[in-house]
Short mmCIF file of C-alpha atoms and ligand atoms in Angstrom, two decimals:
data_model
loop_
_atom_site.label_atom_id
_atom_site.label_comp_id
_atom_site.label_asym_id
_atom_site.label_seq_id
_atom_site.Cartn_x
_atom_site.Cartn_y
_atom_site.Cartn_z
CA UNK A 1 -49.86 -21.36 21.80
CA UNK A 2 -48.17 -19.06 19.52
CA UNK A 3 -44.66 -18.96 19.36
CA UNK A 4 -43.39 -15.51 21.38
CA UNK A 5 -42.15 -12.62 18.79
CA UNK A 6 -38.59 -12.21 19.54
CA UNK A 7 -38.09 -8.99 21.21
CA UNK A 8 -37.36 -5.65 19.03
CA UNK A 9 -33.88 -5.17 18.56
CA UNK A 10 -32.84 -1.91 20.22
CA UNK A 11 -31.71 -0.30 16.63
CA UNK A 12 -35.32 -0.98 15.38
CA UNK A 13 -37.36 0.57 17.97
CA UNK A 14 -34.89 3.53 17.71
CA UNK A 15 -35.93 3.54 14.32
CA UNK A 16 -39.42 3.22 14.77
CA UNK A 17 -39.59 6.45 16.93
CA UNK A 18 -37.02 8.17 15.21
CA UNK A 19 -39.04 7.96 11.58
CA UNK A 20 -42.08 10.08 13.20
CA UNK A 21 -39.57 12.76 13.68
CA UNK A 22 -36.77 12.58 10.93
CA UNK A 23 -37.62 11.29 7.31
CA UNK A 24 -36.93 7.52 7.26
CA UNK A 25 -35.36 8.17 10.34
CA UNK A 26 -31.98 9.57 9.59
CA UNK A 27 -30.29 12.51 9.03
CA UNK A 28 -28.97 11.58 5.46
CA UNK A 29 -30.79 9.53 3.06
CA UNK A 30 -28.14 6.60 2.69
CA UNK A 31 -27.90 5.71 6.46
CA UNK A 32 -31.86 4.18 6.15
CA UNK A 33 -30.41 1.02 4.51
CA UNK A 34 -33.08 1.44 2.09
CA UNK A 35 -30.50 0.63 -1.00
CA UNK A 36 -30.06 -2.78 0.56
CA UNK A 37 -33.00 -3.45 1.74
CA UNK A 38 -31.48 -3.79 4.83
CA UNK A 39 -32.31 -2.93 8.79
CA UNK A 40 -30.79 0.50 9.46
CA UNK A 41 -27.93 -0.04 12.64
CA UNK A 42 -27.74 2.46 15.48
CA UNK A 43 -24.69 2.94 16.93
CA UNK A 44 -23.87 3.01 20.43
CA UNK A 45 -20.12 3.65 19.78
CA UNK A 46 -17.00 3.25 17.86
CA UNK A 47 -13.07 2.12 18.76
CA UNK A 48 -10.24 1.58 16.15
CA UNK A 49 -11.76 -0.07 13.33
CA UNK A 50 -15.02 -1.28 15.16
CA UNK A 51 -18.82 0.38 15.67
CA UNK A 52 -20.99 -1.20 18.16
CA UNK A 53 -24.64 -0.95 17.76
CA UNK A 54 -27.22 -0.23 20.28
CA UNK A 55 -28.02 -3.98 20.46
CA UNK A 56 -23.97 -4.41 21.66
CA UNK A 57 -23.21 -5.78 18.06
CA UNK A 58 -19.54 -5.52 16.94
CA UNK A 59 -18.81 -4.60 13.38
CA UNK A 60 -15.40 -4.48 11.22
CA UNK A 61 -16.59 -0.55 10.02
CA UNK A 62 -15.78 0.39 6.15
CA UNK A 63 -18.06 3.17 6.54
CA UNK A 64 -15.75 5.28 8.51
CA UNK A 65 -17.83 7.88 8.47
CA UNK A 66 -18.32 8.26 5.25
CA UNK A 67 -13.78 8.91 4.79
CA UNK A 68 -13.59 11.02 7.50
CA UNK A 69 -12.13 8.20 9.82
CA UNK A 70 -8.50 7.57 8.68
CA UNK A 71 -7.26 7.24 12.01
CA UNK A 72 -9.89 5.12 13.29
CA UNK A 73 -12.74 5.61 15.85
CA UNK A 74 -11.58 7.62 18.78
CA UNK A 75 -8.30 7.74 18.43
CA UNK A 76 -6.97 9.01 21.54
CA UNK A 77 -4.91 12.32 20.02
CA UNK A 78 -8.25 13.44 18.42
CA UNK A 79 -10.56 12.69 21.57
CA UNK A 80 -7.96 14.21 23.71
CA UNK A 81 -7.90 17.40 21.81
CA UNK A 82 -11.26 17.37 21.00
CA UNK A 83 -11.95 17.08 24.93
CA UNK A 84 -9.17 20.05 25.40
CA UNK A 85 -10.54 22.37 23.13
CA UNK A 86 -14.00 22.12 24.19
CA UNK A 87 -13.15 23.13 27.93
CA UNK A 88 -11.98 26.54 26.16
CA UNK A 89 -15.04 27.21 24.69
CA UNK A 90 -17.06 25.39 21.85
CA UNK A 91 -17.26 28.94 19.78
CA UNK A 92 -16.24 32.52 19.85
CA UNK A 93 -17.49 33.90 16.74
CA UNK A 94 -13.37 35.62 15.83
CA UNK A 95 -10.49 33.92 14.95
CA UNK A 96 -8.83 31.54 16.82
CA UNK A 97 -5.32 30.46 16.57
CA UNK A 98 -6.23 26.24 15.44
CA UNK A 99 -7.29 27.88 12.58
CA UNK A 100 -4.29 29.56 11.44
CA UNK A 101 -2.62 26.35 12.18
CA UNK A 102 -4.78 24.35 10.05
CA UNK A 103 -4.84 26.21 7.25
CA UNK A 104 -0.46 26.24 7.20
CA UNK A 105 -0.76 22.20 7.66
CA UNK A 106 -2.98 22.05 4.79
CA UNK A 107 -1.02 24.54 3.04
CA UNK A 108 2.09 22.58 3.66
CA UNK A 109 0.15 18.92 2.24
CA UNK A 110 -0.74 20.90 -0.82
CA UNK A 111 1.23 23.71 -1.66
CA UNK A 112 -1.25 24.27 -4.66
CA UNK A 113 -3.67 26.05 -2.11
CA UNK A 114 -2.00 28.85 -1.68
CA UNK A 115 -4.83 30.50 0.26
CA UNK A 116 -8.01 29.01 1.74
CA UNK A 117 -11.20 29.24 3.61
CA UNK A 118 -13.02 26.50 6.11
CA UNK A 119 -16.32 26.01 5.99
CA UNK A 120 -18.75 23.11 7.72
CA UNK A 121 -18.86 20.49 5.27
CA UNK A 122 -18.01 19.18 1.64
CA UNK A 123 -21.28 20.45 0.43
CA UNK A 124 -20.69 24.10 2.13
CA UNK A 125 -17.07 23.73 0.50
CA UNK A 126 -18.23 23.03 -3.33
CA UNK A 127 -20.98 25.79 -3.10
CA UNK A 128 -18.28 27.97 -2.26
CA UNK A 129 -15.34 27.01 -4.93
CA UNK A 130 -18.26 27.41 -7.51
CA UNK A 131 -19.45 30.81 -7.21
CA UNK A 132 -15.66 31.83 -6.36
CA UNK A 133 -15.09 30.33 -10.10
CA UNK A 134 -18.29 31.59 -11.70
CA UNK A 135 -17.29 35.56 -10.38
CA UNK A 136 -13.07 34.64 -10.72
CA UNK A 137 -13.90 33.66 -14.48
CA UNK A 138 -17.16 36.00 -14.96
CA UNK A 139 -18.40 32.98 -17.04
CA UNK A 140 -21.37 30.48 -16.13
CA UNK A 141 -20.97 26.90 -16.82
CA UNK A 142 -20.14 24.16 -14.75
CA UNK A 143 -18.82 20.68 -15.99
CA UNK A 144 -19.19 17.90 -13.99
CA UNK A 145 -19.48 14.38 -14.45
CA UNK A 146 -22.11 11.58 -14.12
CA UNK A 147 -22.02 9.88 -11.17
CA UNK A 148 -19.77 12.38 -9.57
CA UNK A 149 -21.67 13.88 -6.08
CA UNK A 150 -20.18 16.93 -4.62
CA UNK A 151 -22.84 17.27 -2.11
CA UNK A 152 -26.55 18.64 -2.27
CA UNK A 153 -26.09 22.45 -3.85
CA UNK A 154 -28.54 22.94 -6.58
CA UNK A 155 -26.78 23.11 -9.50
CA UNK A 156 -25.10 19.98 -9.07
CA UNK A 157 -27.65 17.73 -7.92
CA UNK A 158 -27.90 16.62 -11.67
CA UNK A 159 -27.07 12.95 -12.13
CA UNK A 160 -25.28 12.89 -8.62
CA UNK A 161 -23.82 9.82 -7.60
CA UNK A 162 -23.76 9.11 -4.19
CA UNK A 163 -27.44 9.10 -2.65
CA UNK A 164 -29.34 10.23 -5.70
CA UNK A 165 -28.25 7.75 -7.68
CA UNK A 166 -28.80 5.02 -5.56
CA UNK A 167 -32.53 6.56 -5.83
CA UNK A 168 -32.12 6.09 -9.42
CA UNK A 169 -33.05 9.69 -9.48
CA UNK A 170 -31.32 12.03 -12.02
CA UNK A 171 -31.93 14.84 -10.50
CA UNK A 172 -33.49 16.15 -6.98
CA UNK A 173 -37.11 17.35 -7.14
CA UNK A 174 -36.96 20.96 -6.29
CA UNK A 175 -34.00 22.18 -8.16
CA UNK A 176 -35.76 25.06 -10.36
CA UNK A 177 -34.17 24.14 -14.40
CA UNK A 178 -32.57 27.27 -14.01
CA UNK A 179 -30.66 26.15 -10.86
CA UNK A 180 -28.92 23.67 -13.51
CA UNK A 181 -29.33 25.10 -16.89
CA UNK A 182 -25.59 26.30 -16.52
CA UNK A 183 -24.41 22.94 -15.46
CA UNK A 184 -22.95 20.27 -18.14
CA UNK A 185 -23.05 16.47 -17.39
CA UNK A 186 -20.50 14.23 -18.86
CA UNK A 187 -19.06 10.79 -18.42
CA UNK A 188 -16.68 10.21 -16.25
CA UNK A 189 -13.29 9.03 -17.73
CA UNK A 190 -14.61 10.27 -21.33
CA UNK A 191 -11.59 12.76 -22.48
CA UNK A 192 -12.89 13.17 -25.70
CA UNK A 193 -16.51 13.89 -24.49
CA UNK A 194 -14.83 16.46 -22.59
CA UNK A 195 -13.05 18.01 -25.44
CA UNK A 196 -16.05 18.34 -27.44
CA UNK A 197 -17.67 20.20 -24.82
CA UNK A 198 -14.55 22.31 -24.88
CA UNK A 199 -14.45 23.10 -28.20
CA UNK A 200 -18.07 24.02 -28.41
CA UNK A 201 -18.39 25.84 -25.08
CA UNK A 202 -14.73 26.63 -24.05
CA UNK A 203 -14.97 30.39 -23.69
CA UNK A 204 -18.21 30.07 -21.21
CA UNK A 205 -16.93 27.70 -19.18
CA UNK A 206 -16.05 29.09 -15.78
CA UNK A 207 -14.86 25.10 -14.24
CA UNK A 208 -15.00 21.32 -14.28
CA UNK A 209 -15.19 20.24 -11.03
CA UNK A 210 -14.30 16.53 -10.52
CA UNK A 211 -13.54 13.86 -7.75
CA UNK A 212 -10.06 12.83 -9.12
CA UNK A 213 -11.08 9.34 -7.87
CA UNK A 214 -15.07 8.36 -8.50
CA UNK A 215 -15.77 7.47 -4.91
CA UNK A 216 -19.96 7.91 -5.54
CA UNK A 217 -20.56 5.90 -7.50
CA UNK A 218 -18.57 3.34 -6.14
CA UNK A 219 -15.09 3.46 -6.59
CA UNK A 220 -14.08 4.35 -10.02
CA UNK A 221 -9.71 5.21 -10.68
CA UNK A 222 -9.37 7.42 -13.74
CA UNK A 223 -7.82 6.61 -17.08
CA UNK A 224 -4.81 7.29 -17.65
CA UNK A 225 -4.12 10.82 -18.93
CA UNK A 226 -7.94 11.61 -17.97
CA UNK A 227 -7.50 14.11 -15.12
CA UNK A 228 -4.28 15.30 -17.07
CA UNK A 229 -6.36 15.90 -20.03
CA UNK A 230 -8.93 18.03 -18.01
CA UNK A 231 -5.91 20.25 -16.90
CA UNK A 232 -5.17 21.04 -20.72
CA UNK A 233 -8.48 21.79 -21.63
CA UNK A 234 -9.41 23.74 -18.66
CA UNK A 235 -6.26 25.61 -19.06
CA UNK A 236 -6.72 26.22 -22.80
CA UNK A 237 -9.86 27.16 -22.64
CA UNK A 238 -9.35 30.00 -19.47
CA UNK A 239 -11.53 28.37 -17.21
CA UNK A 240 -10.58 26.48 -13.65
CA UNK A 241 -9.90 22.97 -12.78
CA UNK A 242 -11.64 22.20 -9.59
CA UNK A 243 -10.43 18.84 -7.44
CA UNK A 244 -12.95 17.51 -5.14
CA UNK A 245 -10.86 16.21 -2.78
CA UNK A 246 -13.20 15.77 0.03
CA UNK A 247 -13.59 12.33 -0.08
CA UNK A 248 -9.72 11.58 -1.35
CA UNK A 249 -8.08 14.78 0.87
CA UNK A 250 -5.66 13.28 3.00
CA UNK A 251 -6.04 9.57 2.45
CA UNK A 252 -4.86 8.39 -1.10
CA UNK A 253 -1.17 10.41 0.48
CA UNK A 254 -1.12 13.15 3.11
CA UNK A 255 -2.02 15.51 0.26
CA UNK A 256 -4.50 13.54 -1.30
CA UNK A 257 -4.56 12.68 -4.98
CA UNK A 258 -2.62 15.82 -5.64
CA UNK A 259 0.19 14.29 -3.91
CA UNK A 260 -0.74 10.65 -5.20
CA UNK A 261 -0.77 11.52 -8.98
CA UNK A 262 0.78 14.47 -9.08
CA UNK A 263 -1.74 16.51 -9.79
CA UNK A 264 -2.32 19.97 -10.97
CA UNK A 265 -5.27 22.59 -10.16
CA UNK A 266 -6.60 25.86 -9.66
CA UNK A 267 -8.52 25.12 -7.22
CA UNK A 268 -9.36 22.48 -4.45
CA UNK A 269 -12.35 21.36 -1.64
CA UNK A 270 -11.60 19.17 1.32
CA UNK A 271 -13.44 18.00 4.05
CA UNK A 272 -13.89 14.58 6.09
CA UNK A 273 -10.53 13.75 6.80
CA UNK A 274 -8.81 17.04 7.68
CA UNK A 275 -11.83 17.39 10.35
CA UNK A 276 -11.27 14.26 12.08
CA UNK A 277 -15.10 13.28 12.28
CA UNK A 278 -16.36 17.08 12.91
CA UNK A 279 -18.10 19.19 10.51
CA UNK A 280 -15.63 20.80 8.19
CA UNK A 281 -15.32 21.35 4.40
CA UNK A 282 -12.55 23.89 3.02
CA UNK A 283 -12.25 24.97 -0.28
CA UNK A 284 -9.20 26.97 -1.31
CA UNK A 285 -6.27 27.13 -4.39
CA UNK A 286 -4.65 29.54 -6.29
CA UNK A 287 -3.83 32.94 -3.73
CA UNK A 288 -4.69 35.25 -6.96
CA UNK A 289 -8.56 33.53 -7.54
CA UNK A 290 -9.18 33.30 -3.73
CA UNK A 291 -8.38 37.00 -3.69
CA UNK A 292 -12.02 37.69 -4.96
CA UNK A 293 -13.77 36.27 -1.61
CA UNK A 294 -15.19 38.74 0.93
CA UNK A 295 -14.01 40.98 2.64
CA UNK A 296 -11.37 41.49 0.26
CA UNK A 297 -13.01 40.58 -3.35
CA UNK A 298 -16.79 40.76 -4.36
CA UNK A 299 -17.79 37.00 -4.27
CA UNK A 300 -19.59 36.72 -1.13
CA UNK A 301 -18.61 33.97 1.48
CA UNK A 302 -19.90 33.23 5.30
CA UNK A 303 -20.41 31.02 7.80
CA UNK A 304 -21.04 31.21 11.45
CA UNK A 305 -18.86 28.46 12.88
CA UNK A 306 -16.62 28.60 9.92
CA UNK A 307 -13.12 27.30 11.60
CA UNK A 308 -14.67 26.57 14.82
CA UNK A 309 -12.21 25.41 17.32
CA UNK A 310 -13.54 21.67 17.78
CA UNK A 311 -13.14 20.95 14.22
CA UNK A 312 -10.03 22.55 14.19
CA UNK A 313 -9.18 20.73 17.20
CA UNK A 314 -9.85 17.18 15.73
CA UNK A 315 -8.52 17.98 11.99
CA UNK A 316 -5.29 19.41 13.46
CA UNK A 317 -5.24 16.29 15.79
CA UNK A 318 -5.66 14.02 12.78
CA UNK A 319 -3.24 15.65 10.90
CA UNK A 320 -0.26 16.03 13.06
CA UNK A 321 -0.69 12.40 14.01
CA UNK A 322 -0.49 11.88 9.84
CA UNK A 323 2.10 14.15 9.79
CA UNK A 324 4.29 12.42 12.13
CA UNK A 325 3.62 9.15 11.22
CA UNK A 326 4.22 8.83 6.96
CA UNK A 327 5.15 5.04 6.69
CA UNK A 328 1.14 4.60 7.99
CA UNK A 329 0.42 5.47 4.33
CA UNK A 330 2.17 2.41 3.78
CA UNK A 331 0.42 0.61 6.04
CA UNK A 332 -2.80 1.77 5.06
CA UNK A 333 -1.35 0.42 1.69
CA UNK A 334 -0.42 -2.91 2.28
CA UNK A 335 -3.75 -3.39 4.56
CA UNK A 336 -6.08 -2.23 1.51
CA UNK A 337 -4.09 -4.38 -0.97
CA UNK A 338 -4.06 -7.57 1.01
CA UNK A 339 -8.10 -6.65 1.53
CA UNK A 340 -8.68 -6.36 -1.59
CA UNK A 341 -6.93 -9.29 -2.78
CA UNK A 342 -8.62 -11.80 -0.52
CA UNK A 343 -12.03 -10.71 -1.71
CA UNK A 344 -11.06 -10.51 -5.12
CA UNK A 345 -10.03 -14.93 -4.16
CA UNK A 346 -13.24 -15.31 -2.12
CA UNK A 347 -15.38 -13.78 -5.09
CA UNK A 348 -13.54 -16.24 -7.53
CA UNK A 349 -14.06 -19.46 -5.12
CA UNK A 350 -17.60 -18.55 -5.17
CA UNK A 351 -17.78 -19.22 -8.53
CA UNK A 352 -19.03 -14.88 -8.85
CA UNK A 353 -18.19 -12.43 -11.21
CA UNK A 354 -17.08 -9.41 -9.50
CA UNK A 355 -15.05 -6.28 -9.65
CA UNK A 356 -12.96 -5.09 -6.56
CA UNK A 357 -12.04 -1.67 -7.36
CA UNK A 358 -9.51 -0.31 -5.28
CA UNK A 359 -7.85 2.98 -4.95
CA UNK A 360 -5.16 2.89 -2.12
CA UNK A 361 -7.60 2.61 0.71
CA UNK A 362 -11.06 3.42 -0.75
CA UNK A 363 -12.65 -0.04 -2.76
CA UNK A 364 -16.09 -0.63 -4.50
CA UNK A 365 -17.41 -4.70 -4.75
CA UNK A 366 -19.39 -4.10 -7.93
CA UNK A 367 -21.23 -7.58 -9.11
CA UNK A 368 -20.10 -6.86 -12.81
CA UNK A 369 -18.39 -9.22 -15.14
CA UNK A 370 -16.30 -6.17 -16.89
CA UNK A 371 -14.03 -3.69 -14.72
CA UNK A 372 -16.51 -0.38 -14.08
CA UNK A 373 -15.17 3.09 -15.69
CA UNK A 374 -18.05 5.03 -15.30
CA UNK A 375 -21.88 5.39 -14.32
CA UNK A 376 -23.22 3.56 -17.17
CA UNK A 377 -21.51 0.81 -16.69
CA UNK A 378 -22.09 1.18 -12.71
CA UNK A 379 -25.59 1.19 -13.18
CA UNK A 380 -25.50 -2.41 -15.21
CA UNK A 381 -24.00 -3.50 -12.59
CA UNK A 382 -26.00 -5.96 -10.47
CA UNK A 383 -27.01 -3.99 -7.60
CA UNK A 384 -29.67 -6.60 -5.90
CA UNK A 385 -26.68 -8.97 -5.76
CA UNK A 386 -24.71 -6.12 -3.98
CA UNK A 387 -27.38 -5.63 -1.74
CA UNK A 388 -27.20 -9.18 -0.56
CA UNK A 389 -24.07 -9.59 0.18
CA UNK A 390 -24.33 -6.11 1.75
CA UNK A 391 -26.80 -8.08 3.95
CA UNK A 392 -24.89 -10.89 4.28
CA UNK A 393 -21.48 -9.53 5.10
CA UNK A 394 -23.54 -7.36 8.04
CA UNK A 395 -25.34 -9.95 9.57
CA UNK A 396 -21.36 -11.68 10.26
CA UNK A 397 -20.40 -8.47 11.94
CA UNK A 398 -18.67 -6.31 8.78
CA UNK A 399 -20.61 -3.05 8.12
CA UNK A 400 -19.82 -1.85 4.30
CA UNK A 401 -21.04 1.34 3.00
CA UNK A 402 -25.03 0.37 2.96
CA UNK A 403 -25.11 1.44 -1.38
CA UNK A 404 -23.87 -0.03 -4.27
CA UNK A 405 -22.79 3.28 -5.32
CA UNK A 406 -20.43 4.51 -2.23
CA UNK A 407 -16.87 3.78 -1.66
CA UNK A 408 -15.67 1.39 1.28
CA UNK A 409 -12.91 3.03 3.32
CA UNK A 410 -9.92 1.22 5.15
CA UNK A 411 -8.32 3.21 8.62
CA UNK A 412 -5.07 2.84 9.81
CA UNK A 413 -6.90 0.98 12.74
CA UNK A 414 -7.48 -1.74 10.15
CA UNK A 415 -4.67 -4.94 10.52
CA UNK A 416 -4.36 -8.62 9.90
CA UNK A 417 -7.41 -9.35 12.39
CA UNK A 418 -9.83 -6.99 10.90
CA UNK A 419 -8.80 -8.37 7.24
CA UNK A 420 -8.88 -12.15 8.23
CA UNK A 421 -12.36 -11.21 10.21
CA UNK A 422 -13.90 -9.57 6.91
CA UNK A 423 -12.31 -12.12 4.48
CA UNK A 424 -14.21 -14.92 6.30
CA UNK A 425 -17.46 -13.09 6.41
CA UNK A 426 -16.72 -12.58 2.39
CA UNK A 427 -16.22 -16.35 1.57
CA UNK A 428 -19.57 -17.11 3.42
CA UNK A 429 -21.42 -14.31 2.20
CA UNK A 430 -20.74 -14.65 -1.51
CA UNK A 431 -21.39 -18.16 -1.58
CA UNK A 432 -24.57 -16.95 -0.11
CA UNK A 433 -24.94 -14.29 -3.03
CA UNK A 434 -24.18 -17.26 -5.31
CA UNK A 435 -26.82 -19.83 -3.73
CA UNK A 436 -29.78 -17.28 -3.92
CA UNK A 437 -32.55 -18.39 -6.35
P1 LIG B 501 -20.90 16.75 2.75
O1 LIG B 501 -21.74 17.97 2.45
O2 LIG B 501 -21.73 15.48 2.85
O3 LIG B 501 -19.99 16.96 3.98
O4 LIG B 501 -19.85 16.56 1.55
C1 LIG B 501 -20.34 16.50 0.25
C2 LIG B 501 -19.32 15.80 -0.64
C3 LIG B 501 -18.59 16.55 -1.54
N1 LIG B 501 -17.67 15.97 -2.35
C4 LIG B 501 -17.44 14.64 -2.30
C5 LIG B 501 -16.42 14.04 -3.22
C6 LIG B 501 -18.15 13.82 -1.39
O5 LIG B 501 -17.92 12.49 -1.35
C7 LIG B 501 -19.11 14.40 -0.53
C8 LIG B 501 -19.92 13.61 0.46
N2 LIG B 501 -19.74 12.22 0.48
C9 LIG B 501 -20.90 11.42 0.82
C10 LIG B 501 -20.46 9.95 0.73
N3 LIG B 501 -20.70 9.47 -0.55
C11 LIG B 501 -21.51 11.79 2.13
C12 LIG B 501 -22.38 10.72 2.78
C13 LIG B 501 -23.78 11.20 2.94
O6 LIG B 501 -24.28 11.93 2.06
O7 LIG B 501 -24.41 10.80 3.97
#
């Protein structure tokens, strides 16, 4: 008689069905596990720092949403106003008064954006801040930065981090060579790559954008003097700095890495956070350069539920609660730290060489025997090892960010239980990392 197959797990049979409508069954490429090698989760639900799958599995989450989750899984301020604002309406198509209150929050986190717009995510955000630069500056090329992913617009889907690189794919396959013939790849923490660049191609450079801390490619702090040194050159040279700040926006401080490092800019794009788990992106700076956007300059700009009152809802909601509530940043601190610590111990007792990068509350495990300060060095890391413990770690209820090259994120719903919870998974799953043949 042959032994009966255990029954399908809810999540796979979702998944099943779901890939003859959705490629690999998911709405973004990184949620198929594939980078792992591991079973894509479905989830039912989340609460504080928990997601619960279809199957009624618990998991300490470090996705968070990809950073959008600061507070936690339905917190009750967000779901409350969420819930509030949606018996008003879902959309009206004119402006609504959230979103002047919004924008003067964000305004007041970083005084630097002087004006802004909203938009519906990072990716919507970045498009934006570009062409604003490119007609601002009346100059064409773009600097980014290996490994750096500022969502899916053609010109910048040239060594992206994030999902393409986890593909191991440079670039995305149809994005015409003109789409990116005006875009300039360079390392990441490499000042004097940067100044080269400058000094050849200064006067048609219209920006640099960059994510003041690498979060996709794992996460990656900059040098010393790095994002400093950008400032000078961009400034010297008459063309913008651009801070992605959707990922770090509201998490490294209330006004992101601005705040944290004291940053200067000309411009800026949020998202995640300042939506509260809804679709937003905003990109904004300098009152003078957003001056040129439609209606009143001639760099076109639109979008349909641009500010719509749920997002502004939740992202005021997340805010205020931020707002009212500083010392959390401390918190969220001293939670991150004490994480990070204990895996850094559990790594070591396993007898593994690892690198716990750590930036406030965003960290990358990289199986690497060096610290990681940029892609290169990402990419020797040892990603199948990663992908094991990635494995490991979820099958003892702790869901990290399913790619080597993504950044974990700790919520203020994150305390001593969720930390002791993960550290134990981490002792058991490296010396499972370790044991493998
Ligand atoms: P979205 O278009 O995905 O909302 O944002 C694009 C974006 C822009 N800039 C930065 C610094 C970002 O991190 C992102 C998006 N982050 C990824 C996480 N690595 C989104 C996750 C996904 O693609 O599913």
């Amino acid at each position: 008689m042959s032994q009966a197959k255990p029954p399908l797990s809810a999540s796979r049979r979702l998944q099943a069905r779901a890939e003859a409508l959705l490629p690999a069954g998911v709405n973004s490429p990184v949620r198929a596990f594939r980078a792992v090698q591991g079973e894509p989760r479905w989830i039912a639900r989340g609460a504080g720092a928990y997601l619960y799958d279809v199957d009624g599995s618990r998991y300490v989450d470090y996705i968070g949403s990809w950073g959008a989750m600061l507070l936690g899984h339905a917190h009750p301020a967000v779901t409350a106003a969420v819930q509030a604002a949606a018996a008003h309406g879902t959309s009206f198509g004119l402006s609504s008064p959230e979103e002047l209150a919004l924008a003067e929050r964000i305004h007041e986190a970083y005084p630097a954006i002087e004006m802004l717009r909203f938009v519906n995510s990072g990716t919507e955000a970045v498009m934006s801040v570009l062409r604003l630069a490119r007609g601002y500056t009346g100059r064409d090329l773009i600097l980014k930065f290996a490994g750096g992913y500022h969502g899916h617009a053609d010109a910048l889907l040239v060594e992206a981090g994030s999902g393409l690189a986890t593909f191991g794919t440079a670039s995305s396959a149809g994005v015409p060579a003109a789409a990116v013939a005006a875009t300039i790849v360079l390392p990441y923490n490499d000042l004097h790559a940067a100044q080269a660049v400058f000094d050849q191609e200064g006067a048609k450079i219209a920006a640099v954008i960059v994510e003041p801390v690498a979060g996709n490619m794992g996460c990656i702090p900059p040098v010393p003097g790095f994002l400093q040194g950008l400032r000078a050159l961009a400034a010297n040279a008459g063309a913008l700095l651009i801070l992605d700040e959707v990922m770090t926006g509201s998490r490294l401080a209330y006004g992101g890495a601005t705040e944290r490092f004291q940053l200067e800019a000309d411009l800026f794009t949020l998202g995640k956070v300042i939506g509260g788990g809804l679709p937003i992106g905003a990109f904004g700076g300098r009152a003078e350069i957003m001056r040129h956007i439609s209606p009143l300059g001639p760099v076109y700009q639109a979008g349909t539920l641009s500010g719509n009152p749920l997002s502004m809802a939740a992202g005021l909601a997340t805010l205020e609660t931020l707002r009212a509530d500083r010392p959390a940043y401390q918190r969220l601190e001293a939670t991150s730290t004490r994480l990070a610590a204990g895996l850094r111990e559990a790594a070591r007792s396993a007898g593994l060489a690892v690198q716990v990068q750590s930036v406030g509350s965003m960290f990358t495990v990289f199986f690497a025997e060096e610290p990681v300060r940029d892609f290169t060095c990402a990419n020797r890391s040892d990603t199948r090892a990663f992908a094991a413990f990635h494995r490991a770690m979820t099958a003892r209820g702790v869901l990290l960010p399913p790619a080597q090259f993504e950044a974990a994120f700790v919520s203020l719903a994150h305390g001593d239980q969720e930390v002791d919870l993960t550290l134990a998974a981490a002792a058991e799953a490296f010396r499972a990392v370790g044991s493998r043949a």
